């Protein structure tokens, strides 16, 4: 029996510090124009360390002369997307990524409630974007998180860029939720692992979805914990397949084999770069 996702539910757009000027600009952008078909959007999906491949997409776009109109990101995709929207190039994003300790909580921190914040992510993004809010970034951006009390996706399209990324990448159990506006927000991959709908909400009319998630067939579970994560990956992949059907173009990469042995971020970056370059002829063709 296939998993059915109700498309009518949609994404809930919550700008926690949204201003009237930003809202007016967003409404204007959403109107049809002579540039219809040219407002290119990127939906950068979740994938933990696989997210290095997103940096390769950024690098390839620079070589191709492609500048996004809008970027929506989930988890690792939110981190890369925020930095790209802030104007950083691929090399600069890679330098920031190397400073982030994605496992800062430590293996035993789950025993200490209230101390598992992913501060390393938030602080690195805050420094890299110069403290700018989402509405101040030169490219439209949003991060997608999950409301842990309501079980719904939440689009963070205003307010602190760093907090939005931290919320989108707060893996349940490993990190505590980020509390914003009375909501407890965790990893967006639970509800929108590849946020295609979110980037369309920002005015993109041609969307490239980049799915870099771990695939269930890329490893064999052997412990109870492994099977728990396998179940999560199965559900995440099913939801991603459903959501990416709405994209105009899909880059779907199997990357976990590049994580075996010595971790080599450059190999992941190269994989994303190659995939984007392979898509280029299709983009030129309309």
PDB file of C-alpha atoms in Angstrom:
ATOM      1  CA  UNK A   1       0.000   0.000   0.000  1.00  0.00           C
ATOM      2  CA  UNK A   2       1.611   3.326  -1.019  1.00  0.00           C
ATOM      3  CA  UNK A   3       1.993   6.190   1.422  1.00  0.00           C
ATOM      4  CA  UNK A   4      -0.456   8.930   0.456  1.00  0.00           C
ATOM      5  CA  UNK A   5       0.411  12.566   1.095  1.00  0.00           C
ATOM      6  CA  UNK A   6      -2.470  15.023   1.097  1.00  0.00           C
ATOM      7  CA  UNK A   7      -1.375  17.831  -1.255  1.00  0.00           C
ATOM      8  CA  UNK A   8      -4.270  19.992  -0.132  1.00  0.00           C
ATOM      9  CA  UNK A   9      -2.703  20.332   3.307  1.00  0.00           C
ATOM     10  CA  UNK A  10       0.163  22.334   1.823  1.00  0.00           C
ATOM     11  CA  UNK A  11       2.837  24.152   3.772  1.00  0.00           C
ATOM     12  CA  UNK A  12       2.056  26.589   6.507  1.00  0.00           C
ATOM     13  CA  UNK A  13       3.876  29.854   5.944  1.00  0.00           C
ATOM     14  CA  UNK A  14       4.941  31.481   9.186  1.00  0.00           C
ATOM     15  CA  UNK A  15       7.221  34.510   9.104  1.00  0.00           C
ATOM     16  CA  UNK A  16       7.852  35.116  12.768  1.00  0.00           C
ATOM     17  CA  UNK A  17       9.138  38.651  12.278  1.00  0.00           C
ATOM     18  CA  UNK A  18       7.634  39.396   8.878  1.00  0.00           C
ATOM     19  CA  UNK A  19       7.206  43.036   7.929  1.00  0.00           C
ATOM     20  CA  UNK A  20       4.681  44.727   5.662  1.00  0.00           C
ATOM     21  CA  UNK A  21       7.380  45.785   3.174  1.00  0.00           C
ATOM     22  CA  UNK A  22       8.618  42.220   2.719  1.00  0.00           C
ATOM     23  CA  UNK A  23       5.061  40.925   2.350  1.00  0.00           C
ATOM     24  CA  UNK A  24       4.313  43.527  -0.336  1.00  0.00           C
ATOM     25  CA  UNK A  25       7.495  42.625  -2.228  1.00  0.00           C
ATOM     26  CA  UNK A  26       6.628  38.927  -2.080  1.00  0.00           C
ATOM     27  CA  UNK A  27       3.132  39.601  -3.439  1.00  0.00           C
ATOM     28  CA  UNK A  28       4.550  41.659  -6.305  1.00  0.00           C
ATOM     29  CA  UNK A  29       7.030  38.949  -7.214  1.00  0.00           C
ATOM     30  CA  UNK A  30       4.271  36.358  -7.330  1.00  0.00           C
ATOM     31  CA  UNK A  31       2.485  38.259 -10.130  1.00  0.00           C
ATOM     32  CA  UNK A  32       2.942  37.081 -13.744  1.00  0.00           C
ATOM     33  CA  UNK A  33       5.606  38.976 -15.679  1.00  0.00           C
ATOM     34  CA  UNK A  34       7.487  38.956 -18.955  1.00  0.00           C
ATOM     35  CA  UNK A  35      10.156  36.937 -17.189  1.00  0.00           C
ATOM     36  CA  UNK A  36       7.775  34.054 -16.505  1.00  0.00           C
ATOM     37  CA  UNK A  37       9.691  30.811 -16.691  1.00  0.00           C
ATOM     38  CA  UNK A  38      12.925  32.586 -15.750  1.00  0.00           C
ATOM     39  CA  UNK A  39      12.439  32.841 -11.983  1.00  0.00           C
ATOM     40  CA  UNK A  40      14.609  29.868 -11.125  1.00  0.00           C
ATOM     41  CA  UNK A  41      14.168  28.299  -7.707  1.00  0.00           C
ATOM     42  CA  UNK A  42      16.187  25.648  -5.904  1.00  0.00           C
ATOM     43  CA  UNK A  43      14.744  23.231  -3.340  1.00  0.00           C
ATOM     44  CA  UNK A  44      17.757  21.900  -1.430  1.00  0.00           C
ATOM     45  CA  UNK A  45      16.882  18.753   0.472  1.00  0.00           C
ATOM     46  CA  UNK A  46      17.970  17.193   3.734  1.00  0.00           C
ATOM     47  CA  UNK A  47      20.770  14.667   3.953  1.00  0.00           C
ATOM     48  CA  UNK A  48      23.138  15.482   6.842  1.00  0.00           C
ATOM     49  CA  UNK A  49      26.749  15.283   5.577  1.00  0.00           C
ATOM     50  CA  UNK A  50      25.445  14.397   2.122  1.00  0.00           C
ATOM     51  CA  UNK A  51      24.553  18.098   2.045  1.00  0.00           C
ATOM     52  CA  UNK A  52      28.106  18.853   0.898  1.00  0.00           C
ATOM     53  CA  UNK A  53      26.809  17.918  -2.553  1.00  0.00           C
ATOM     54  CA  UNK A  54      24.642  21.055  -2.487  1.00  0.00           C
ATOM     55  CA  UNK A  55      27.864  23.087  -2.498  1.00  0.00           C
ATOM     56  CA  UNK A  56      28.734  21.431  -5.786  1.00  0.00           C
ATOM     57  CA  UNK A  57      25.400  22.603  -7.200  1.00  0.00           C
ATOM     58  CA  UNK A  58      26.285  26.148  -6.123  1.00  0.00           C
ATOM     59  CA  UNK A  59      29.700  25.861  -7.786  1.00  0.00           C
ATOM     60  CA  UNK A  60      28.233  24.574 -11.048  1.00  0.00           C
ATOM     61  CA  UNK A  61      25.603  27.322 -11.130  1.00  0.00           C
ATOM     62  CA  UNK A  62      28.357  29.940 -10.888  1.00  0.00           C
ATOM     63  CA  UNK A  63      30.109  28.406 -13.908  1.00  0.00           C
ATOM     64  CA  UNK A  64      26.836  28.250 -15.821  1.00  0.00           C
ATOM     65  CA  UNK A  65      25.901  31.825 -14.953  1.00  0.00           C
ATOM     66  CA  UNK A  66      22.719  30.714 -13.175  1.00  0.00           C
ATOM     67  CA  UNK A  67      21.524  32.922 -10.331  1.00  0.00           C
ATOM     68  CA  UNK A  68      18.551  31.693  -8.321  1.00  0.00           C
ATOM     69  CA  UNK A  69      15.508  33.857  -7.831  1.00  0.00           C
ATOM     70  CA  UNK A  70      14.659  31.904  -4.661  1.00  0.00           C
ATOM     71  CA  UNK A  71      16.043  29.108  -2.498  1.00  0.00           C
ATOM     72  CA  UNK A  72      14.212  26.877  -0.032  1.00  0.00           C
ATOM     73  CA  UNK A  73      16.210  24.538   2.142  1.00  0.00           C
ATOM     74  CA  UNK A  74      15.641  21.719   4.582  1.00  0.00           C
ATOM     75  CA  UNK A  75      18.170  20.734   7.258  1.00  0.00           C
ATOM     76  CA  UNK A  76      21.630  20.616   5.623  1.00  0.00           C
ATOM     77  CA  UNK A  77      20.008  22.126   2.532  1.00  0.00           C
ATOM     78  CA  UNK A  78      18.817  25.038   4.651  1.00  0.00           C
ATOM     79  CA  UNK A  79      22.370  25.713   5.836  1.00  0.00           C
ATOM     80  CA  UNK A  80      23.809  25.737   2.318  1.00  0.00           C
ATOM     81  CA  UNK A  81      20.789  27.599   0.960  1.00  0.00           C
ATOM     82  CA  UNK A  82      21.031  30.379   3.532  1.00  0.00           C
ATOM     83  CA  UNK A  83      24.701  30.958   2.760  1.00  0.00           C
ATOM     84  CA  UNK A  84      24.053  30.910  -0.990  1.00  0.00           C
ATOM     85  CA  UNK A  85      21.181  33.374  -0.568  1.00  0.00           C
ATOM     86  CA  UNK A  86      23.496  35.592   1.474  1.00  0.00           C
ATOM     87  CA  UNK A  87      25.851  35.874  -1.496  1.00  0.00           C
ATOM     88  CA  UNK A  88      28.600  33.424  -0.530  1.00  0.00           C
ATOM     89  CA  UNK A  89      30.245  31.424  -3.290  1.00  0.00           C
ATOM     90  CA  UNK A  90      30.932  27.692  -3.174  1.00  0.00           C
ATOM     91  CA  UNK A  91      34.426  28.022  -1.689  1.00  0.00           C
ATOM     92  CA  UNK A  92      33.156  30.362   1.035  1.00  0.00           C
ATOM     93  CA  UNK A  93      30.261  28.037   1.857  1.00  0.00           C
ATOM     94  CA  UNK A  94      32.684  25.108   2.117  1.00  0.00           C
ATOM     95  CA  UNK A  95      34.850  27.079   4.554  1.00  0.00           C
ATOM     96  CA  UNK A  96      31.832  27.766   6.751  1.00  0.00           C
ATOM     97  CA  UNK A  97      30.714  24.128   6.562  1.00  0.00           C
ATOM     98  CA  UNK A  98      34.094  22.990   7.872  1.00  0.00           C
ATOM     99  CA  UNK A  99      33.584  25.081  11.018  1.00  0.00           C
ATOM    100  CA  UNK A 100      30.247  23.443  11.913  1.00  0.00           C
ATOM    101  CA  UNK A 101      30.259  20.607  14.403  1.00  0.00           C
ATOM    102  CA  UNK A 102      27.106  18.709  13.429  1.00  0.00           C
ATOM    103  CA  UNK A 103      27.590  16.375  16.395  1.00  0.00           C
ATOM    104  CA  UNK A 104      28.243  19.051  18.981  1.00  0.00           C
ATOM    105  CA  UNK A 105      25.707  17.564  21.374  1.00  0.00           C
ATOM    106  CA  UNK A 106      27.856  14.502  22.039  1.00  0.00           C
ATOM    107  CA  UNK A 107      26.726  10.876  22.288  1.00  0.00           C
ATOM    108  CA  UNK A 108      25.481  11.062  25.889  1.00  0.00           C
ATOM    109  CA  UNK A 109      23.771  14.447  25.790  1.00  0.00           C
ATOM    110  CA  UNK A 110      20.386  12.782  25.269  1.00  0.00           C
ATOM    111  CA  UNK A 111      20.512  12.029  29.005  1.00  0.00           C
ATOM    112  CA  UNK A 112      20.634  15.748  29.785  1.00  0.00           C
ATOM    113  CA  UNK A 113      17.385  17.424  28.701  1.00  0.00           C
ATOM    114  CA  UNK A 114      17.692  21.086  27.753  1.00  0.00           C
ATOM    115  CA  UNK A 115      21.367  20.944  26.750  1.00  0.00           C
ATOM    116  CA  UNK A 116      21.223  19.500  23.252  1.00  0.00           C
ATOM    117  CA  UNK A 117      21.021  22.681  21.199  1.00  0.00           C
ATOM    118  CA  UNK A 118      22.720  22.781  17.813  1.00  0.00           C
ATOM    119  CA  UNK A 119      24.479  26.016  18.692  1.00  0.00           C
ATOM    120  CA  UNK A 120      27.382  25.259  16.361  1.00  0.00           C
ATOM    121  CA  UNK A 121      25.070  25.502  13.344  1.00  0.00           C
ATOM    122  CA  UNK A 122      23.336  28.652  14.543  1.00  0.00           C
ATOM    123  CA  UNK A 123      26.542  30.463  15.465  1.00  0.00           C
ATOM    124  CA  UNK A 124      28.320  29.570  12.216  1.00  0.00           C
ATOM    125  CA  UNK A 125      25.403  30.778  10.088  1.00  0.00           C
ATOM    126  CA  UNK A 126      25.022  33.934  12.181  1.00  0.00           C
ATOM    127  CA  UNK A 127      28.676  34.866  11.607  1.00  0.00           C
ATOM    128  CA  UNK A 128      28.645  33.978   7.936  1.00  0.00           C
ATOM    129  CA  UNK A 129      25.568  36.056   7.054  1.00  0.00           C
ATOM    130  CA  UNK A 130      26.688  38.965   9.224  1.00  0.00           C
ATOM    131  CA  UNK A 131      23.654  38.697  11.479  1.00  0.00           C
ATOM    132  CA  UNK A 132      21.270  39.544   8.651  1.00  0.00           C
ATOM    133  CA  UNK A 133      17.625  38.539   8.829  1.00  0.00           C
ATOM    134  CA  UNK A 134      16.068  36.475   6.043  1.00  0.00           C
ATOM    135  CA  UNK A 135      14.371  39.516   4.520  1.00  0.00           C
ATOM    136  CA  UNK A 136      17.751  41.253   4.231  1.00  0.00           C
ATOM    137  CA  UNK A 137      19.391  38.545   2.131  1.00  0.00           C
ATOM    138  CA  UNK A 138      19.964  39.433  -1.546  1.00  0.00           C
ATOM    139  CA  UNK A 139      18.174  36.268  -2.737  1.00  0.00           C
ATOM    140  CA  UNK A 140      14.786  35.165  -1.448  1.00  0.00           C
ATOM    141  CA  UNK A 141      15.197  32.342   1.045  1.00  0.00           C
ATOM    142  CA  UNK A 142      13.216  30.205   3.426  1.00  0.00           C
ATOM    143  CA  UNK A 143      13.955  27.231   5.638  1.00  0.00           C
ATOM    144  CA  UNK A 144      11.394  24.539   6.344  1.00  0.00           C
ATOM    145  CA  UNK A 145      11.046  23.085   9.834  1.00  0.00           C
ATOM    146  CA  UNK A 146       8.504  20.804  11.504  1.00  0.00           C
ATOM    147  CA  UNK A 147       6.137  21.896  14.264  1.00  0.00           C
ATOM    148  CA  UNK A 148       6.595  19.089  16.771  1.00  0.00           C
ATOM    149  CA  UNK A 149       3.326  19.838  18.559  1.00  0.00           C
ATOM    150  CA  UNK A 150       1.123  19.958  15.454  1.00  0.00           C
ATOM    151  CA  UNK A 151       3.070  17.668  13.128  1.00  0.00           C
ATOM    152  CA  UNK A 152       3.010  20.158  10.265  1.00  0.00           C
ATOM    153  CA  UNK A 153       5.673  21.766   8.070  1.00  0.00           C
ATOM    154  CA  UNK A 154       6.423  25.400   8.807  1.00  0.00           C
ATOM    155  CA  UNK A 155       8.030  27.760   6.309  1.00  0.00           C
ATOM    156  CA  UNK A 156      10.382  30.231   7.994  1.00  0.00           C
ATOM    157  CA  UNK A 157      10.534  33.109   5.529  1.00  0.00           C
ATOM    158  CA  UNK A 158      11.373  36.005   7.857  1.00  0.00           C
ATOM    159  CA  UNK A 159      13.241  36.729  11.057  1.00  0.00           C
ATOM    160  CA  UNK A 160      16.637  35.397  12.088  1.00  0.00           C
ATOM    161  CA  UNK A 161      18.392  33.490   9.308  1.00  0.00           C
ATOM    162  CA  UNK A 162      20.529  31.595  11.811  1.00  0.00           C
ATOM    163  CA  UNK A 163      17.582  30.513  13.968  1.00  0.00           C
ATOM    164  CA  UNK A 164      15.635  29.377  10.914  1.00  0.00           C
ATOM    165  CA  UNK A 165      18.515  27.140   9.829  1.00  0.00           C
ATOM    166  CA  UNK A 166      18.973  25.851  13.372  1.00  0.00           C
ATOM    167  CA  UNK A 167      15.292  24.934  13.558  1.00  0.00           C
ATOM    168  CA  UNK A 168      15.297  23.227  10.169  1.00  0.00           C
ATOM    169  CA  UNK A 169      18.320  21.100  11.117  1.00  0.00           C
ATOM    170  CA  UNK A 170      17.406  20.173  14.707  1.00  0.00           C
ATOM    171  CA  UNK A 171      17.339  16.393  14.390  1.00  0.00           C
ATOM    172  CA  UNK A 172      14.817  14.946  16.889  1.00  0.00           C
ATOM    173  CA  UNK A 173      16.312  13.172  19.935  1.00  0.00           C
ATOM    174  CA  UNK A 174      19.791  14.375  19.001  1.00  0.00           C
ATOM    175  CA  UNK A 175      18.930  18.082  19.361  1.00  0.00           C
ATOM    176  CA  UNK A 176      16.190  19.806  21.312  1.00  0.00           C
ATOM    177  CA  UNK A 177      13.566  21.745  19.317  1.00  0.00           C
ATOM    178  CA  UNK A 178      14.093  25.423  18.589  1.00  0.00           C
ATOM    179  CA  UNK A 179      11.390  27.479  20.253  1.00  0.00           C
ATOM    180  CA  UNK A 180      10.029  30.348  18.183  1.00  0.00           C
ATOM    181  CA  UNK A 181       6.755  32.195  18.653  1.00  0.00           C
ATOM    182  CA  UNK A 182       5.410  29.545  21.001  1.00  0.00           C
ATOM    183  CA  UNK A 183       6.199  26.736  18.565  1.00  0.00           C
ATOM    184  CA  UNK A 184       8.650  23.878  19.020  1.00  0.00           C
ATOM    185  CA  UNK A 185      10.425  23.387  15.721  1.00  0.00           C
ATOM    186  CA  UNK A 186      12.578  20.463  14.631  1.00  0.00           C
ATOM    187  CA  UNK A 187      14.083  18.980  11.494  1.00  0.00           C
ATOM    188  CA  UNK A 188      12.140  19.844   8.358  1.00  0.00           C
ATOM    189  CA  UNK A 189      12.878  16.444   6.838  1.00  0.00           C
ATOM    190  CA  UNK A 190      10.031  15.016   8.911  1.00  0.00           C
ATOM    191  CA  UNK A 191       7.477  16.855   6.777  1.00  0.00           C
ATOM    192  CA  UNK A 192       9.214  18.504   3.778  1.00  0.00           C
ATOM    193  CA  UNK A 193      12.545  16.793   3.015  1.00  0.00           C
ATOM    194  CA  UNK A 194      12.787  18.466  -0.414  1.00  0.00           C
ATOM    195  CA  UNK A 195      10.793  21.729  -0.102  1.00  0.00           C
ATOM    196  CA  UNK A 196       9.536  22.237  -3.647  1.00  0.00           C
ATOM    197  CA  UNK A 197       6.272  23.861  -2.622  1.00  0.00           C
ATOM    198  CA  UNK A 198       8.075  26.274  -0.323  1.00  0.00           C
ATOM    199  CA  UNK A 199      10.309  27.670  -3.064  1.00  0.00           C
ATOM    200  CA  UNK A 200       7.290  28.172  -5.314  1.00  0.00           C
ATOM    201  CA  UNK A 201       5.741  30.194  -2.479  1.00  0.00           C
ATOM    202  CA  UNK A 202       8.734  32.523  -2.790  1.00  0.00           C
ATOM    203  CA  UNK A 203       7.880  33.251  -6.427  1.00  0.00           C
ATOM    204  CA  UNK A 204       9.924  30.665  -8.335  1.00  0.00           C
ATOM    205  CA  UNK A 205       8.169  29.365 -11.424  1.00  0.00           C
ATOM    206  CA  UNK A 206      10.850  26.900 -12.504  1.00  0.00           C
ATOM    207  CA  UNK A 207      12.131  24.652  -9.737  1.00  0.00           C
ATOM    208  CA  UNK A 208      15.189  22.445  -9.520  1.00  0.00           C
ATOM    209  CA  UNK A 209      14.875  19.959  -6.655  1.00  0.00           C
ATOM    210  CA  UNK A 210      18.068  18.492  -5.223  1.00  0.00           C
ATOM    211  CA  UNK A 211      17.543  15.275  -3.255  1.00  0.00           C
ATOM    212  CA  UNK A 212      20.683  14.045  -1.453  1.00  0.00           C
ATOM    213  CA  UNK A 213      19.091  11.889   1.249  1.00  0.00           C
ATOM    214  CA  UNK A 214      20.428   8.582   2.472  1.00  0.00           C
ATOM    215  CA  UNK A 215      18.715   5.711   0.633  1.00  0.00           C
ATOM    216  CA  UNK A 216      17.515   2.640   2.540  1.00  0.00           C
ATOM    217  CA  UNK A 217      19.261   0.360   0.018  1.00  0.00           C
ATOM    218  CA  UNK A 218      22.647   1.985   0.686  1.00  0.00           C
ATOM    219  CA  UNK A 219      23.262   0.087   3.925  1.00  0.00           C
ATOM    220  CA  UNK A 220      22.186  -3.006   5.813  1.00  0.00           C
ATOM    221  CA  UNK A 221      20.790  -2.415   9.335  1.00  0.00           C
ATOM    222  CA  UNK A 222      22.184  -4.667  12.055  1.00  0.00           C
ATOM    223  CA  UNK A 223      20.994  -3.212  15.374  1.00  0.00           C
ATOM    224  CA  UNK A 224      17.768  -1.900  16.842  1.00  0.00           C
ATOM    225  CA  UNK A 225      19.037   1.660  16.407  1.00  0.00           C
ATOM    226  CA  UNK A 226      19.918   0.907  12.779  1.00  0.00           C
ATOM    227  CA  UNK A 227      16.408  -0.369  12.114  1.00  0.00           C
ATOM    228  CA  UNK A 228      14.907   2.736  13.752  1.00  0.00           C
ATOM    229  CA  UNK A 229      16.923   4.986  11.460  1.00  0.00           C
ATOM    230  CA  UNK A 230      16.124   2.746   8.495  1.00  0.00           C
ATOM    231  CA  UNK A 231      12.414   3.233   9.167  1.00  0.00           C
ATOM    232  CA  UNK A 232      12.902   7.004   9.263  1.00  0.00           C
ATOM    233  CA  UNK A 233      14.848   6.947   5.990  1.00  0.00           C
ATOM    234  CA  UNK A 234      12.143   4.848   4.305  1.00  0.00           C
ATOM    235  CA  UNK A 235       9.469   7.359   5.273  1.00  0.00           C
ATOM    236  CA  UNK A 236      11.636  10.348   4.359  1.00  0.00           C
ATOM    237  CA  UNK A 237      12.411   8.922   0.920  1.00  0.00           C
ATOM    238  CA  UNK A 238       8.745   8.154   0.261  1.00  0.00           C
ATOM    239  CA  UNK A 239       7.774  11.711   1.144  1.00  0.00           C
ATOM    240  CA  UNK A 240      10.615  13.127  -0.961  1.00  0.00           C
ATOM    241  CA  UNK A 241       9.489  11.113  -3.993  1.00  0.00           C
ATOM    242  CA  UNK A 242       5.984  12.513  -3.590  1.00  0.00           C
ATOM    243  CA  UNK A 243       7.127  16.113  -3.165  1.00  0.00           C
ATOM    244  CA  UNK A 244       9.678  16.177  -5.972  1.00  0.00           C
ATOM    245  CA  UNK A 245       7.024  15.214  -8.518  1.00  0.00           C
ATOM    246  CA  UNK A 246       6.063  18.889  -8.446  1.00  0.00           C
ATOM    247  CA  UNK A 247       9.558  20.022  -9.476  1.00  0.00           C
ATOM    248  CA  UNK A 248      10.433  20.935 -13.056  1.00  0.00           C
ATOM    249  CA  UNK A 249      13.835  19.268 -12.766  1.00  0.00           C
ATOM    250  CA  UNK A 250      15.140  16.732 -10.268  1.00  0.00           C
ATOM    251  CA  UNK A 251      18.705  16.000  -9.224  1.00  0.00           C
ATOM    252  CA  UNK A 252      18.590  12.815  -7.150  1.00  0.00           C
ATOM    253  CA  UNK A 253      21.953  11.554  -5.958  1.00  0.00           C
ATOM    254  CA  UNK A 254      23.009   8.336  -4.247  1.00  0.00           C
ATOM    255  CA  UNK A 255      25.990   9.491  -2.214  1.00  0.00           C
ATOM    256  CA  UNK A 256      26.479   7.210   0.743  1.00  0.00           C
ATOM    257  CA  UNK A 257      29.141   5.118  -0.993  1.00  0.00           C
ATOM    258  CA  UNK A 258      31.295   8.271  -0.938  1.00  0.00           C
ATOM    259  CA  UNK A 259      31.054   8.258   2.871  1.00  0.00           C
ATOM    260  CA  UNK A 260      32.737   4.878   3.255  1.00  0.00           C
ATOM    261  CA  UNK A 261      36.234   4.855   4.708  1.00  0.00           C
ATOM    262  CA  UNK A 262      37.814   8.302   4.915  1.00  0.00           C
ATOM    263  CA  UNK A 263      35.268  11.098   4.755  1.00  0.00           C
ATOM    264  CA  UNK A 264      36.059  13.257   1.726  1.00  0.00           C
ATOM    265  CA  UNK A 265      33.826  16.338   1.400  1.00  0.00           C
ATOM    266  CA  UNK A 266      35.424  17.182  -1.954  1.00  0.00           C
ATOM    267  CA  UNK A 267      34.015  13.993  -3.486  1.00  0.00           C
ATOM    268  CA  UNK A 268      30.501  14.989  -2.415  1.00  0.00           C
ATOM    269  CA  UNK A 269      30.966  18.512  -3.766  1.00  0.00           C
ATOM    270  CA  UNK A 270      32.203  17.100  -7.081  1.00  0.00           C
ATOM    271  CA  UNK A 271      29.161  14.809  -7.295  1.00  0.00           C
ATOM    272  CA  UNK A 272      26.777  17.743  -6.904  1.00  0.00           C
ATOM    273  CA  UNK A 273      28.759  19.793  -9.412  1.00  0.00           C
ATOM    274  CA  UNK A 274      28.688  17.002 -12.006  1.00  0.00           C
ATOM    275  CA  UNK A 275      24.954  16.448 -11.583  1.00  0.00           C
ATOM    276  CA  UNK A 276      24.184  20.143 -12.068  1.00  0.00           C
ATOM    277  CA  UNK A 277      26.420  20.354 -15.128  1.00  0.00           C
ATOM    278  CA  UNK A 278      24.683  17.292 -16.591  1.00  0.00           C
ATOM    279  CA  UNK A 279      21.344  19.085 -16.205  1.00  0.00           C
ATOM    280  CA  UNK A 280      22.582  22.234 -17.967  1.00  0.00           C
ATOM    281  CA  UNK A 281      21.681  21.202 -21.542  1.00  0.00           C
ATOM    282  CA  UNK A 282      18.113  20.498 -20.447  1.00  0.00           C
ATOM    283  CA  UNK A 283      17.871  23.942 -18.819  1.00  0.00           C
ATOM    284  CA  UNK A 284      19.136  25.649 -21.960  1.00  0.00           C
ATOM    285  CA  UNK A 285      16.550  23.789 -23.958  1.00  0.00           C
ATOM    286  CA  UNK A 286      13.777  25.445 -21.965  1.00  0.00           C
TER     287      UNK A 286
END
